[in-house]
Amino acid sequence: MDDCIFCKIVRREIPADEAYRSETAVAFHDLNPQAPVHVLVVPTVHAPGIVELPNDASVAMLAEVAHVIGLVAEPAGHRLVVNSGDHAGQSVDHLHFHILSGRQMGWPPG
């Protein structure tokens, strides 16, 4: 998508503080962190959510995203969040995973 901010980050049209990059996923630090460590992981293919991923690539892509999350997440503990749709608070219409860590997380979340 030409106007998607995460697609622009994937294409390196917009700079981001990258934590990791592979052929199918990019991890970068959130510009508005909600925890001391707040990293976003996005697939390099545009899809609004998990159910919209292309069938031919969804399993491999999600496996790579899980691998990247394992590489960049704090081993001492982290929270993984996926917001899907406006009602859930998704602000960018591109599937992305929030990794939050560096402080004690409460439950239920705020």
mmCIF file of C-alpha atoms in Angstrom:
data_model
loop_
_atom_site.group_PDB
_atom_site.id
_atom_site.type_symbol
_atom_site.label_atom_id
_atom_site.label_comp_id
_atom_site.label_asym_id
_atom_site.label_seq_id
_atom_site.Cartn_x
_atom_site.Cartn_y
_atom_site.Cartn_z
ATOM 1 C CA MET A 1 0.000 0.000 0.000
ATOM 2 C CA ASP A 2 1.466 3.301 -1.069
ATOM 3 C CA ASP A 3 0.136 5.378 1.841
ATOM 4 C CA CYS A 4 0.634 2.881 4.696
ATOM 5 C CA ILE A 5 3.211 4.188 7.175
ATOM 6 C CA PHE A 6 4.422 0.675 8.054
ATOM 7 C CA CYS A 7 4.806 -0.222 4.371
ATOM 8 C CA LYS A 8 6.904 2.944 4.007
ATOM 9 C CA ILE A 9 9.084 1.819 6.935
ATOM 10 C CA VAL A 10 9.426 -1.647 5.355
ATOM 11 C CA ARG A 11 10.519 0.009 2.076
ATOM 12 C CA ARG A 12 12.850 2.332 4.043
ATOM 13 C CA GLU A 13 11.062 5.411 2.731
ATOM 14 C CA ILE A 14 10.584 6.520 6.345
ATOM 15 C CA PRO A 15 13.443 6.053 8.823
ATOM 16 C CA ALA A 16 12.909 3.833 11.852
ATOM 17 C CA ASP A 17 15.096 2.657 14.708
ATOM 18 C CA GLU A 18 15.232 -0.953 13.557
ATOM 19 C CA ALA A 19 15.861 -3.753 16.018
ATOM 20 C CA TYR A 20 15.847 -6.490 13.361
ATOM 21 C CA ARG A 21 15.061 -6.986 9.682
ATOM 22 C CA SER A 22 14.503 -10.106 7.625
ATOM 23 C CA GLU A 23 12.973 -10.741 4.238
ATOM 24 C CA THR A 24 9.497 -11.178 5.719
ATOM 25 C CA ALA A 25 9.449 -9.114 8.945
ATOM 26 C CA VAL A 26 10.793 -5.853 10.344
ATOM 27 C CA ALA A 27 11.097 -4.984 14.040
ATOM 28 C CA PHE A 28 11.503 -1.349 15.090
ATOM 29 C CA HIS A 29 11.168 0.778 18.206
ATOM 30 C CA ASP A 30 7.821 2.534 18.679
ATOM 31 C CA LEU A 31 7.942 6.352 18.430
ATOM 32 C CA ASN A 32 5.411 6.603 21.288
ATOM 33 C CA PRO A 33 6.572 3.874 23.687
ATOM 34 C CA GLN A 34 4.092 2.581 26.251
ATOM 35 C CA ALA A 35 6.819 0.779 28.232
ATOM 36 C CA PRO A 36 10.586 1.224 28.662
ATOM 37 C CA VAL A 37 10.997 -1.217 25.778
ATOM 38 C CA HIS A 38 8.337 -1.037 23.063
ATOM 39 C CA VAL A 39 9.145 -2.729 19.764
ATOM 40 C CA LEU A 40 6.774 -3.273 16.849
ATOM 41 C CA VAL A 41 7.110 -6.274 14.544
ATOM 42 C CA VAL A 42 5.428 -6.015 11.146
ATOM 43 C CA PRO A 43 5.284 -8.456 8.245
ATOM 44 C CA THR A 44 6.767 -7.017 5.057
ATOM 45 C CA VAL A 45 3.565 -7.851 3.155
ATOM 46 C CA HIS A 46 0.672 -5.469 3.758
ATOM 47 C CA ALA A 47 -2.375 -6.983 5.438
ATOM 48 C CA PRO A 48 -4.725 -5.217 7.879
ATOM 49 C CA GLY A 49 -4.811 -8.233 10.217
ATOM 50 C CA ILE A 50 -3.987 -11.907 10.613
ATOM 51 C CA VAL A 51 -7.144 -13.085 8.856
ATOM 52 C CA GLU A 52 -6.304 -10.927 5.821
ATOM 53 C CA LEU A 53 -2.820 -12.376 5.285
ATOM 54 C CA PRO A 54 -2.432 -14.008 1.883
ATOM 55 C CA ASN A 55 -3.123 -17.748 2.264
ATOM 56 C CA ASP A 56 -0.069 -18.775 0.282
ATOM 57 C CA ALA A 57 2.275 -16.988 2.670
ATOM 58 C CA SER A 58 0.454 -16.734 5.998
ATOM 59 C CA VAL A 59 1.935 -19.733 7.829
ATOM 60 C CA ALA A 60 5.534 -19.017 6.812
ATOM 61 C CA MET A 61 5.107 -15.297 7.491
ATOM 62 C CA LEU A 62 3.648 -15.831 10.956
ATOM 63 C CA ALA A 63 6.412 -18.317 11.743
ATOM 64 C CA GLU A 64 9.006 -15.690 10.775
ATOM 65 C CA VAL A 65 7.219 -13.020 12.826
ATOM 66 C CA ALA A 66 7.266 -15.387 15.833
ATOM 67 C CA HIS A 67 10.976 -16.007 15.252
ATOM 68 C CA VAL A 68 11.687 -12.252 15.154
ATOM 69 C CA ILE A 69 9.641 -11.706 18.315
ATOM 70 C CA GLY A 70 11.769 -14.360 20.017
ATOM 71 C CA LEU A 71 14.945 -12.585 18.913
ATOM 72 C CA VAL A 72 14.009 -9.091 20.094
ATOM 73 C CA ALA A 73 11.798 -9.754 23.152
ATOM 74 C CA GLU A 74 13.205 -9.404 26.656
ATOM 75 C CA PRO A 75 13.850 -12.920 27.999
ATOM 76 C CA ALA A 76 12.986 -11.839 31.555
ATOM 77 C CA GLY A 77 9.403 -11.170 30.497
ATOM 78 C CA HIS A 78 7.398 -9.248 27.953
ATOM 79 C CA ARG A 79 3.846 -8.625 26.821
ATOM 80 C CA LEU A 80 2.834 -9.321 23.243
ATOM 81 C CA VAL A 81 -0.167 -7.345 21.961
ATOM 82 C CA VAL A 82 -2.010 -7.457 18.646
ATOM 83 C CA ASN A 83 -4.865 -5.002 18.169
ATOM 84 C CA SER A 84 -7.218 -5.957 15.358
ATOM 85 C CA GLY A 85 -9.685 -3.360 14.081
ATOM 86 C CA ASP A 86 -10.850 0.031 15.265
ATOM 87 C CA HIS A 87 -12.792 -1.401 18.211
ATOM 88 C CA ALA A 88 -9.597 -2.985 19.566
ATOM 89 C CA GLY A 89 -7.569 0.215 19.168
ATOM 90 C CA GLN A 90 -5.641 -0.631 15.989
ATOM 91 C CA SER A 91 -4.326 2.726 14.782
ATOM 92 C CA VAL A 92 -2.350 1.589 11.719
ATOM 93 C CA ASP A 93 -4.158 -0.617 9.223
ATOM 94 C CA HIS A 94 -1.180 -2.995 8.820
ATOM 95 C CA LEU A 95 -0.815 -6.120 10.940
ATOM 96 C CA HIS A 96 1.671 -5.420 13.721
ATOM 97 C CA PHE A 97 2.722 -6.950 17.003
ATOM 98 C CA HIS A 98 3.653 -4.823 20.035
ATOM 99 C CA ILE A 99 6.375 -6.199 22.310
ATOM 100 C CA LEU A 100 6.276 -4.382 25.655
ATOM 101 C CA SER A 101 8.796 -4.950 28.428
ATOM 102 C CA GLY A 102 11.127 -3.308 30.888
ATOM 103 C CA ARG A 103 8.582 -2.858 33.682
ATOM 104 C CA GLN A 104 6.050 -4.872 35.662
ATOM 105 C CA MET A 105 2.886 -5.363 33.612
ATOM 106 C CA GLY A 106 -0.474 -5.375 35.387
ATOM 107 C CA TRP A 107 -3.479 -7.510 34.572
ATOM 108 C CA PRO A 108 -5.972 -6.803 33.301
ATOM 109 C CA PRO A 109 -4.342 -4.219 31.051
ATOM 110 C CA GLY A 110 -5.518 -0.607 31.478
#
